[in-house]
Tab-separated table of C-alpha atoms in Angstrom:
chain	number	residue	atom	x	y	z
A	3	MET	CA	121.102	-18.291	266.747
A	4	LYS	CA	117.494	-18.354	267.880
A	5	ILE	CA	117.085	-14.685	267.080
A	6	LEU	CA	118.338	-15.151	263.463
A	7	SER	CA	115.876	-17.995	262.862
A	8	VAL	CA	112.925	-15.911	264.050
A	9	LEU	CA	113.941	-13.024	261.750
A	10	SER	CA	114.195	-15.318	258.742
A	11	VAL	CA	110.703	-16.721	259.349
A	12	ARG	CA	109.198	-13.234	259.643
A	13	LEU	CA	110.877	-12.095	256.406
A	14	CYS	CA	109.462	-15.022	254.481
A	15	LEU	CA	105.937	-14.353	255.800
A	16	ALA	CA	106.175	-10.682	254.701
A	17	CYS	CA	107.200	-11.608	251.163
A	18	THR	CA	104.390	-14.139	250.892
A	19	LEU	CA	101.839	-11.538	252.042
A	20	CYS	CA	103.047	-8.988	249.440
A	21	LEU	CA	102.785	-11.516	246.614
A	22	GLY	CA	99.270	-12.411	247.629
A	23	LEU	CA	98.102	-8.810	247.703
A	24	SER	CA	99.600	-8.054	244.295
A	25	SER	CA	97.865	-11.065	242.759
A	26	CYS	CA	94.484	-9.855	244.041
A	27	GLN	CA	94.736	-6.405	242.279
A	28	LYS	CA	92.822	-5.942	238.908
A	29	PRO	CA	94.940	-5.124	235.804
A	30	GLU	CA	94.702	-1.527	234.437
A	31	ALA	CA	92.419	-1.058	231.396
A	32	PRO	CA	94.157	0.187	228.159
A	33	ALA	CA	93.577	3.845	227.228
A	34	PRO	CA	90.663	4.151	224.808
A	35	GLU	CA	91.685	5.149	221.225
A	36	SER	CA	90.110	8.280	219.706
A	37	SER	CA	87.376	7.504	217.136
A	38	ALA	CA	87.287	11.073	215.652
A	39	PRO	CA	88.611	11.408	212.026
A	40	ARG	CA	91.997	12.979	211.667
A	41	GLN	CA	91.936	16.688	210.761
A	42	LEU	CA	93.292	17.762	207.362
A	43	GLU	CA	95.542	20.786	207.201
A	44	LEU	CA	95.571	22.968	204.066
A	45	ILE	CA	97.275	26.237	203.229
A	46	GLY	CA	95.791	29.192	201.389
A	47	THR	CA	97.635	28.506	198.150
A	48	ASP	CA	95.891	25.124	197.934
A	49	LEU	CA	92.462	26.785	197.813
A	50	VAL	CA	90.512	28.946	195.363
A	51	LYS	CA	87.129	30.603	195.320
A	52	PRO	CA	84.992	30.384	192.164
A	53	GLN	CA	84.841	33.544	190.089
A	54	TYR	CA	81.686	34.684	188.336
A	55	ARG	CA	82.748	35.935	184.918
A	56	SER	CA	82.339	35.461	181.194
A	57	LEU	CA	84.202	32.647	179.499
A	58	SER	CA	84.556	31.714	175.863
A	59	SER	CA	86.245	28.655	174.449
A	60	GLN	CA	89.580	29.205	172.752
A	61	ILE	CA	91.683	27.110	170.405
A	62	ARG	CA	95.464	27.234	170.679
A	63	PHE	CA	97.491	27.386	167.461
A	64	THR	CA	100.928	28.085	166.031
A	65	GLY	CA	101.759	29.828	162.789
A	66	THR	CA	103.870	32.365	160.909
A	67	LEU	CA	103.482	35.944	159.723
A	68	GLN	CA	103.580	36.541	155.979
A	69	ALA	CA	103.069	39.553	153.742
A	70	ARG	CA	99.729	39.404	151.961
A	71	GLN	CA	101.400	40.868	148.888
A	72	ARG	CA	104.880	39.840	147.794
A	73	THR	CA	106.477	39.455	144.399
A	74	SER	CA	109.632	38.338	142.626
A	75	VAL	CA	111.062	40.820	140.118
A	76	GLN	CA	112.434	38.943	137.101
A	77	ALA	CA	114.399	40.070	134.075
A	78	GLN	CA	112.194	40.437	131.002
A	79	THR	CA	115.193	40.655	128.691
A	80	SER	CA	118.820	39.583	128.754
A	81	GLY	CA	121.691	41.983	129.294
A	82	THR	CA	124.496	43.138	131.548
A	83	ILE	CA	123.639	45.078	134.692
A	84	THR	CA	125.081	48.577	134.583
A	85	GLN	CA	123.448	50.147	137.654
A	86	VAL	CA	121.607	48.930	140.760
A	87	TYR	CA	119.532	51.406	142.767
A	88	ALA	CA	118.046	49.246	145.558
A	89	ASP	CA	119.421	46.931	148.220
A	90	ASN	CA	118.066	44.636	150.929
A	91	GLY	CA	115.897	46.505	153.411
A	92	ASN	CA	115.333	49.530	151.172
A	93	GLN	CA	111.786	50.816	150.893
A	94	VAL	CA	110.666	51.267	147.282
A	95	GLN	CA	107.583	52.707	145.619
A	96	LYS	CA	105.644	51.198	142.747
A	97	GLY	CA	107.314	52.220	139.466
A	98	GLN	CA	110.629	53.143	141.093
A	99	THR	CA	113.707	52.128	139.064
A	100	LEU	CA	115.595	49.228	140.638
A	101	LEU	CA	118.348	48.591	138.053
A	102	ARG	CA	119.385	49.158	134.432
A	103	LEU	CA	120.656	46.729	131.808
A	104	ASN	CA	122.997	47.429	128.912
A	105	ASN	CA	121.075	45.944	125.958
A	106	GLN	CA	122.639	47.401	122.832
A	107	ASP	CA	121.309	44.527	120.730
A	108	ASP	CA	117.741	45.435	121.617
A	109	GLN	CA	118.421	49.062	120.728
A	110	ALA	CA	119.663	47.972	117.298
A	111	ARG	CA	116.628	45.741	116.772
A	112	LEU	CA	114.357	48.656	117.614
A	113	LEU	CA	116.035	50.860	115.016
A	114	GLN	CA	115.733	48.091	112.429
A	115	ALA	CA	112.065	47.535	113.216
A	116	ARG	CA	111.281	51.221	112.927
A	117	ALA	CA	113.022	51.411	109.549
A	118	ASN	CA	111.090	48.408	108.244
A	119	TYR	CA	107.863	49.949	109.464
A	120	THR	CA	108.607	53.228	107.714
A	121	ALA	CA	109.301	51.457	104.408
A	122	THR	CA	106.210	49.299	104.706
A	123	LYS	CA	104.039	52.315	105.519
A	124	ALA	CA	105.269	54.116	102.415
A	125	GLN	CA	104.419	51.103	100.282
A	126	ALA	CA	101.014	50.804	101.941
A	127	ASP	CA	100.246	54.483	101.279
A	128	LEU	CA	101.200	54.047	97.632
A	129	SER	CA	99.006	50.967	97.264
A	130	GLN	CA	96.076	52.767	98.882
A	131	ASN	CA	96.415	55.758	96.526
A	132	LEU	CA	96.612	53.413	93.542
A	133	ALA	CA	93.483	51.559	94.646
A	134	GLU	CA	91.549	54.832	95.023
A	135	ARG	CA	92.648	56.008	91.546
A	136	ASN	CA	91.703	52.681	89.974
A	137	GLN	CA	88.287	52.948	91.585
A	138	ARG	CA	87.634	56.230	89.736
A	139	LEU	CA	88.967	54.804	86.479
A	140	PHE	CA	86.839	51.689	86.847
A	141	LYS	CA	83.695	53.774	87.314
A	142	GLN	CA	84.582	55.725	84.128
A	143	GLY	CA	85.206	52.471	82.233
A	144	PHE	CA	88.876	53.014	81.549
A	145	ILE	CA	90.102	49.819	83.356
A	146	SER	CA	88.693	46.363	83.821
A	147	GLU	CA	87.117	45.076	87.018
A	148	ILE	CA	89.883	42.518	87.434
A	149	GLU	CA	92.557	45.216	87.468
A	150	TYR	CA	90.543	47.230	89.968
A	151	GLU	CA	90.097	44.239	92.328
A	152	ARG	CA	93.801	43.475	92.065
A	153	SER	CA	94.702	46.979	93.236
A	154	LYS	CA	92.294	46.697	96.186
A	155	ALA	CA	93.810	43.376	97.263
A	156	ASP	CA	97.316	44.816	97.044
A	157	ALA	CA	96.301	47.762	99.256
A	158	ARG	CA	94.841	45.410	101.885
A	159	ALA	CA	97.983	43.280	101.861
A	160	GLN	CA	100.194	46.323	102.355
A	161	ARG	CA	98.063	47.482	105.283
A	162	GLU	CA	98.410	44.085	106.949
A	163	ASN	CA	102.145	44.127	106.321
A	164	MET	CA	102.346	47.563	107.935
A	165	ALA	CA	100.468	46.255	110.997
A	166	ALA	CA	102.935	43.374	111.256
A	167	GLN	CA	105.873	45.780	111.130
A	168	GLN	CA	104.231	47.916	113.825
A	169	ALA	CA	104.026	44.812	116.028
A	170	MET	CA	107.737	44.227	115.510
A	171	VAL	CA	108.413	47.809	116.569
A	172	ASN	CA	106.327	47.278	119.713
A	173	ILE	CA	108.245	44.121	120.576
A	174	ALA	CA	111.602	45.826	120.098
A	175	GLN	CA	110.444	48.838	122.087
A	176	LYS	CA	109.344	46.593	124.958
A	177	ALA	CA	112.755	44.908	124.997
A	178	VAL	CA	114.411	48.306	125.254
A	179	ASN	CA	112.021	49.396	128.006
A	180	ASP	CA	112.672	46.148	129.869
A	181	ALA	CA	116.287	47.180	130.250
A	182	VAL	CA	115.022	49.518	132.977
A	183	VAL	CA	113.664	47.308	135.779
A	184	SER	CA	111.045	48.977	137.996
A	185	ALA	CA	109.288	47.932	141.202
A	186	PRO	CA	105.874	46.387	140.434
A	187	ILE	CA	104.572	47.091	143.971
A	188	SER	CA	105.401	49.352	146.892
A	189	GLY	CA	107.198	47.692	149.782
A	190	PHE	CA	110.626	46.634	151.004
A	191	VAL	CA	113.364	44.773	149.150
A	192	SER	CA	113.715	41.483	150.995
A	193	ASN	CA	116.224	39.743	148.728
A	194	ARG	CA	118.576	41.275	146.170
A	195	GLN	CA	120.104	38.517	144.041
A	196	VAL	CA	122.272	40.352	141.477
A	197	GLN	CA	125.295	42.663	141.310
A	198	VAL	CA	126.584	45.342	138.939
A	199	GLY	CA	128.402	43.794	135.966
A	200	GLN	CA	126.481	40.546	136.152
A	201	THR	CA	124.873	39.259	132.948
A	202	VAL	CA	121.320	38.083	133.449
A	203	ALA	CA	119.045	35.982	131.288
A	204	THR	CA	115.391	36.454	130.534
A	205	GLY	CA	113.310	35.136	133.441
A	206	GLN	CA	116.103	35.321	136.021
A	207	THR	CA	115.023	36.591	139.460
A	208	LEU	CA	116.571	39.936	140.371
A	209	PHE	CA	114.765	41.089	143.543
A	210	GLU	CA	112.075	39.990	145.949
A	211	ILE	CA	109.776	42.691	147.327
A	212	VAL	CA	107.287	42.373	150.191
A	213	ASP	CA	104.540	44.785	151.177
A	214	SER	CA	104.729	44.907	154.967
A	215	SER	CA	101.791	47.300	155.289
A	216	SER	CA	99.367	44.375	155.088
A	217	LEU	CA	100.298	41.178	156.935
A	218	GLU	CA	98.589	37.814	157.009
A	219	LEU	CA	98.841	35.190	159.728
A	220	GLN	CA	99.081	31.612	158.450
A	221	GLY	CA	98.120	29.292	161.302
A	222	ALA	CA	97.423	25.634	161.977
A	223	ALA	CA	94.904	24.337	164.529
A	224	PRO	CA	94.118	20.721	165.539
A	225	ASP	CA	91.734	19.013	163.120
A	226	THR	CA	89.492	18.044	166.051
A	227	GLN	CA	88.472	21.693	166.261
A	228	ASN	CA	85.795	21.780	163.552
A	229	ASN	CA	84.166	24.977	164.800
A	230	ILE	CA	86.657	27.446	163.326
A	231	GLN	CA	84.791	30.013	161.247
A	232	VAL	CA	85.602	32.965	159.022
A	233	GLY	CA	85.361	36.208	160.974
A	234	GLN	CA	86.469	34.830	164.350
A	235	ALA	CA	88.892	36.975	166.345
A	236	VAL	CA	92.488	35.839	166.826
A	237	GLN	CA	95.032	36.945	169.405
A	238	PHE	CA	98.704	36.024	169.107
A	239	GLN	CA	102.189	36.744	170.389
A	240	LEU	CA	105.567	36.548	168.716
A	241	ALA	CA	107.264	33.329	169.788
A	242	GLY	CA	110.251	33.877	172.052
A	243	GLN	CA	109.810	37.649	172.202
A	244	ASP	CA	107.942	40.129	174.400
A	245	GLN	CA	104.458	39.445	175.711
A	246	ARG	CA	102.638	42.029	173.600
A	247	VAL	CA	99.357	40.717	172.213
A	248	PHE	CA	98.423	41.373	168.575
A	249	ASN	CA	95.017	41.026	166.953
A	250	ALA	CA	93.821	39.440	163.723
A	251	ARG	CA	90.620	38.094	162.175
A	252	ILE	CA	90.181	34.867	160.194
A	253	SER	CA	89.603	35.542	156.488
A	254	ARG	CA	90.012	32.085	154.925
A	255	ILE	CA	90.041	28.433	156.000
A	256	ASN	CA	91.614	25.612	154.023
A	257	PRO	CA	88.911	22.957	153.508
A	258	VAL	CA	91.493	20.140	153.319
A	259	THR	CA	93.302	18.926	156.443
A	260	ASP	CA	97.081	18.744	156.172
A	261	PRO	CA	97.846	15.020	155.662
A	262	ALA	CA	101.167	15.204	157.524
A	263	SER	CA	100.244	17.187	160.636
A	264	ARG	CA	96.469	16.525	160.644
A	265	ALA	CA	95.974	20.245	161.217
A	266	VAL	CA	93.523	22.729	159.732
A	267	GLN	CA	95.214	25.613	157.939
A	268	PHE	CA	93.632	29.045	158.280
A	269	TYR	CA	94.540	32.594	157.295
A	270	ALA	CA	93.859	35.780	159.269
A	271	ASN	CA	94.262	39.450	158.424
A	272	VAL	CA	96.476	41.183	160.986
A	273	SER	CA	94.942	44.401	162.296
A	274	SER	CA	97.805	45.387	164.619
A	275	PRO	CA	100.411	47.908	163.415
A	276	ALA	CA	102.671	46.120	160.951
A	277	SER	CA	105.690	48.226	161.854
A	278	SER	CA	106.049	46.360	165.144
A	279	LEU	CA	105.982	42.928	163.516
A	280	ALA	CA	108.496	41.033	161.412
A	281	ILE	CA	107.603	38.992	158.350
A	282	GLY	CA	108.430	35.308	158.773
A	283	ASN	CA	108.221	35.314	162.587
A	284	TYR	CA	106.737	32.310	164.358
A	285	VAL	CA	103.687	33.116	166.464
A	286	GLU	CA	101.588	31.415	169.125
A	287	GLY	CA	98.029	32.387	169.894
A	288	SER	CA	94.398	31.479	170.333
A	289	ILE	CA	91.174	31.682	168.347
A	290	GLN	CA	88.239	33.199	170.219
A	291	LEU	CA	85.151	31.069	169.572
A	292	ASN	CA	81.785	32.817	169.397
A	293	ASN	CA	80.220	31.040	172.383
A	294	SER	CA	80.732	33.337	175.367
A	295	GLN	CA	78.794	32.490	178.560
A	296	SER	CA	78.773	33.772	182.149
A	297	GLY	CA	79.006	31.591	185.236
A	298	LEU	CA	81.233	30.276	188.026
A	299	VAL	CA	84.755	29.607	186.761
A	300	LEU	CA	87.466	27.452	188.353
A	301	PRO	CA	90.994	26.442	187.370
A	302	ALA	CA	90.923	23.204	185.399
A	303	GLN	CA	93.210	21.500	187.946
A	304	ALA	CA	90.427	21.677	190.559
A	305	ILE	CA	88.254	19.257	188.556
A	306	GLN	CA	88.415	15.502	189.142
A	307	GLN	CA	86.612	12.609	187.472
A	308	ASP	CA	85.584	9.270	188.905
A	309	ASN	CA	85.428	5.958	187.085
A	310	ALA	CA	81.962	6.816	185.783
A	311	GLN	CA	83.361	10.003	184.215
A	312	GLN	CA	81.456	12.125	186.732
A	313	ALA	CA	83.187	15.456	187.301
A	314	TYR	CA	83.490	16.674	190.893
A	315	VAL	CA	85.407	19.044	193.147
A	316	TRP	CA	86.468	19.058	196.801
A	317	ALA	CA	84.677	21.923	198.539
A	318	ILE	CA	85.143	23.132	202.113
A	319	ARG	CA	81.795	23.726	203.788
A	320	GLN	CA	81.427	24.331	207.533
A	321	ASN	CA	85.088	23.429	208.062
A	322	ARG	CA	84.678	20.015	206.486
A	323	LEU	CA	85.793	18.615	203.157
A	324	HIS	CA	82.949	17.520	200.864
A	325	ARG	CA	82.899	15.926	197.456
A	326	VAL	CA	80.561	17.969	195.231
A	327	ASN	CA	79.511	16.707	191.803
A	328	VAL	CA	79.598	19.375	189.082
A	329	ASP	CA	78.612	19.736	185.445
A	330	VAL	CA	81.269	21.175	183.139
A	331	VAL	CA	79.586	23.852	181.027
A	332	MET	CA	82.612	25.090	179.091
A	333	GLN	CA	86.369	24.700	179.064
A	334	ASP	CA	88.870	27.266	177.860
A	335	ARG	CA	92.114	25.439	177.169
A	336	ALA	CA	93.955	28.666	176.432
A	337	SER	CA	93.498	30.016	179.970
A	338	ASN	CA	93.147	26.539	181.527
A	339	SER	CA	89.787	27.528	183.040
A	340	VAL	CA	86.502	25.641	183.408
A	341	MET	CA	82.954	26.924	183.895
A	342	VAL	CA	80.905	24.576	186.100
A	343	LYS	CA	77.471	24.181	187.649
A	344	GLY	CA	76.804	22.612	191.052
A	345	ILE	CA	78.855	24.789	193.397
A	346	GLN	CA	78.017	27.922	195.389
A	347	PRO	CA	79.689	31.328	194.955
A	348	ASP	CA	80.959	31.243	198.566
A	349	ASP	CA	82.414	27.725	198.327
A	350	VAL	CA	86.125	27.280	198.908
A	351	ILE	CA	87.528	24.744	196.456
A	352	SER	CA	90.650	22.669	196.990
A	353	LEU	CA	93.220	22.403	194.236
A	354	ILE	CA	94.618	19.284	195.910
A	355	LYS	CA	93.019	16.021	194.865
A	356	PHE	CA	91.925	13.584	197.588
A	357	SER	CA	90.672	10.014	197.717
A	358	GLU	CA	87.096	9.162	198.634
A	359	GLN	CA	88.158	8.500	202.259
A	360	ALA	CA	88.657	12.259	202.707
A	361	ASN	CA	84.956	13.014	202.214
A	362	GLY	CA	83.533	14.601	205.389
A	363	ARG	CA	86.810	15.017	207.250
A	364	PRO	CA	87.409	18.235	209.200
A	365	VAL	CA	89.716	20.791	207.626
A	366	LYS	CA	92.017	23.358	209.148
A	367	VAL	CA	93.257	26.162	206.895
A	368	SER	CA	96.534	27.746	207.929
């Protein structure tokens, strides 16, 4: 029993000594936190280098293609159609016969008018001969002056009557000629509106013809663009079709803004081959403004603005990100490009937009 008591006392003393030593040790200091700014990681597709090139402002527009010359062929006389020589899509030449009308009434009127003219001419010739004979008799004193003047007046009246009958012949002849309908211009038949056997009235539309050799672009641009001028170059593409680019040049500008769309209407002569275009197609394009300049050009998405409307970019210089203020010289909305001043040709510009806290932080490009 004595031995167990001694062991218990020694065990208690050992525990007490261990507790005392542990209480005398100093606590470990916390690991110091790094004060260096966190490194930004960017990939190559997030970066661009400025390009030195020429840039000119452009104005986007939409419009349609129309034939500069088009016409509606209308009946100049009434009648029944006996023959039709042209159909939709056919190419016709000026003066080419398009259809014929059966106008027997006009033929009869022409014969009547010619007969009346012949009778009137005979009477006019007789009156003229009588007036000339009376003139000789009057000079010889065989007839009175009153009788002579009466014969002269009758001759004048017969001449006027003959002229009136000639006019009636011309009218009847025109009606007969109008039974043969000819193309007033060269082009293509775009709309045939009649059939053989159909009776048409005077003034009724028979065909529509368009001259596709000379096309005109009718476009509309925003009314805020007040620098559109006659002579400016235009490039356009057919909406929803291939990516071929066609050329035109502005010939006229409507001085009145469209009240519904608030757009400026303009017209441009198409210089591209008309055979590859279709009349009535919708087009999209741009107007090239005459203000070309050369300088450093960036994509518009690289430009930011602060609350003071100061434009700036994020440039990587010496592996750090820097905010660089720039001046916007010109913007081309068609190509979404901006010409700026304030950057260097060897700068690398970020397309990603950062907050002000990113200024000066190190950058790693992967």
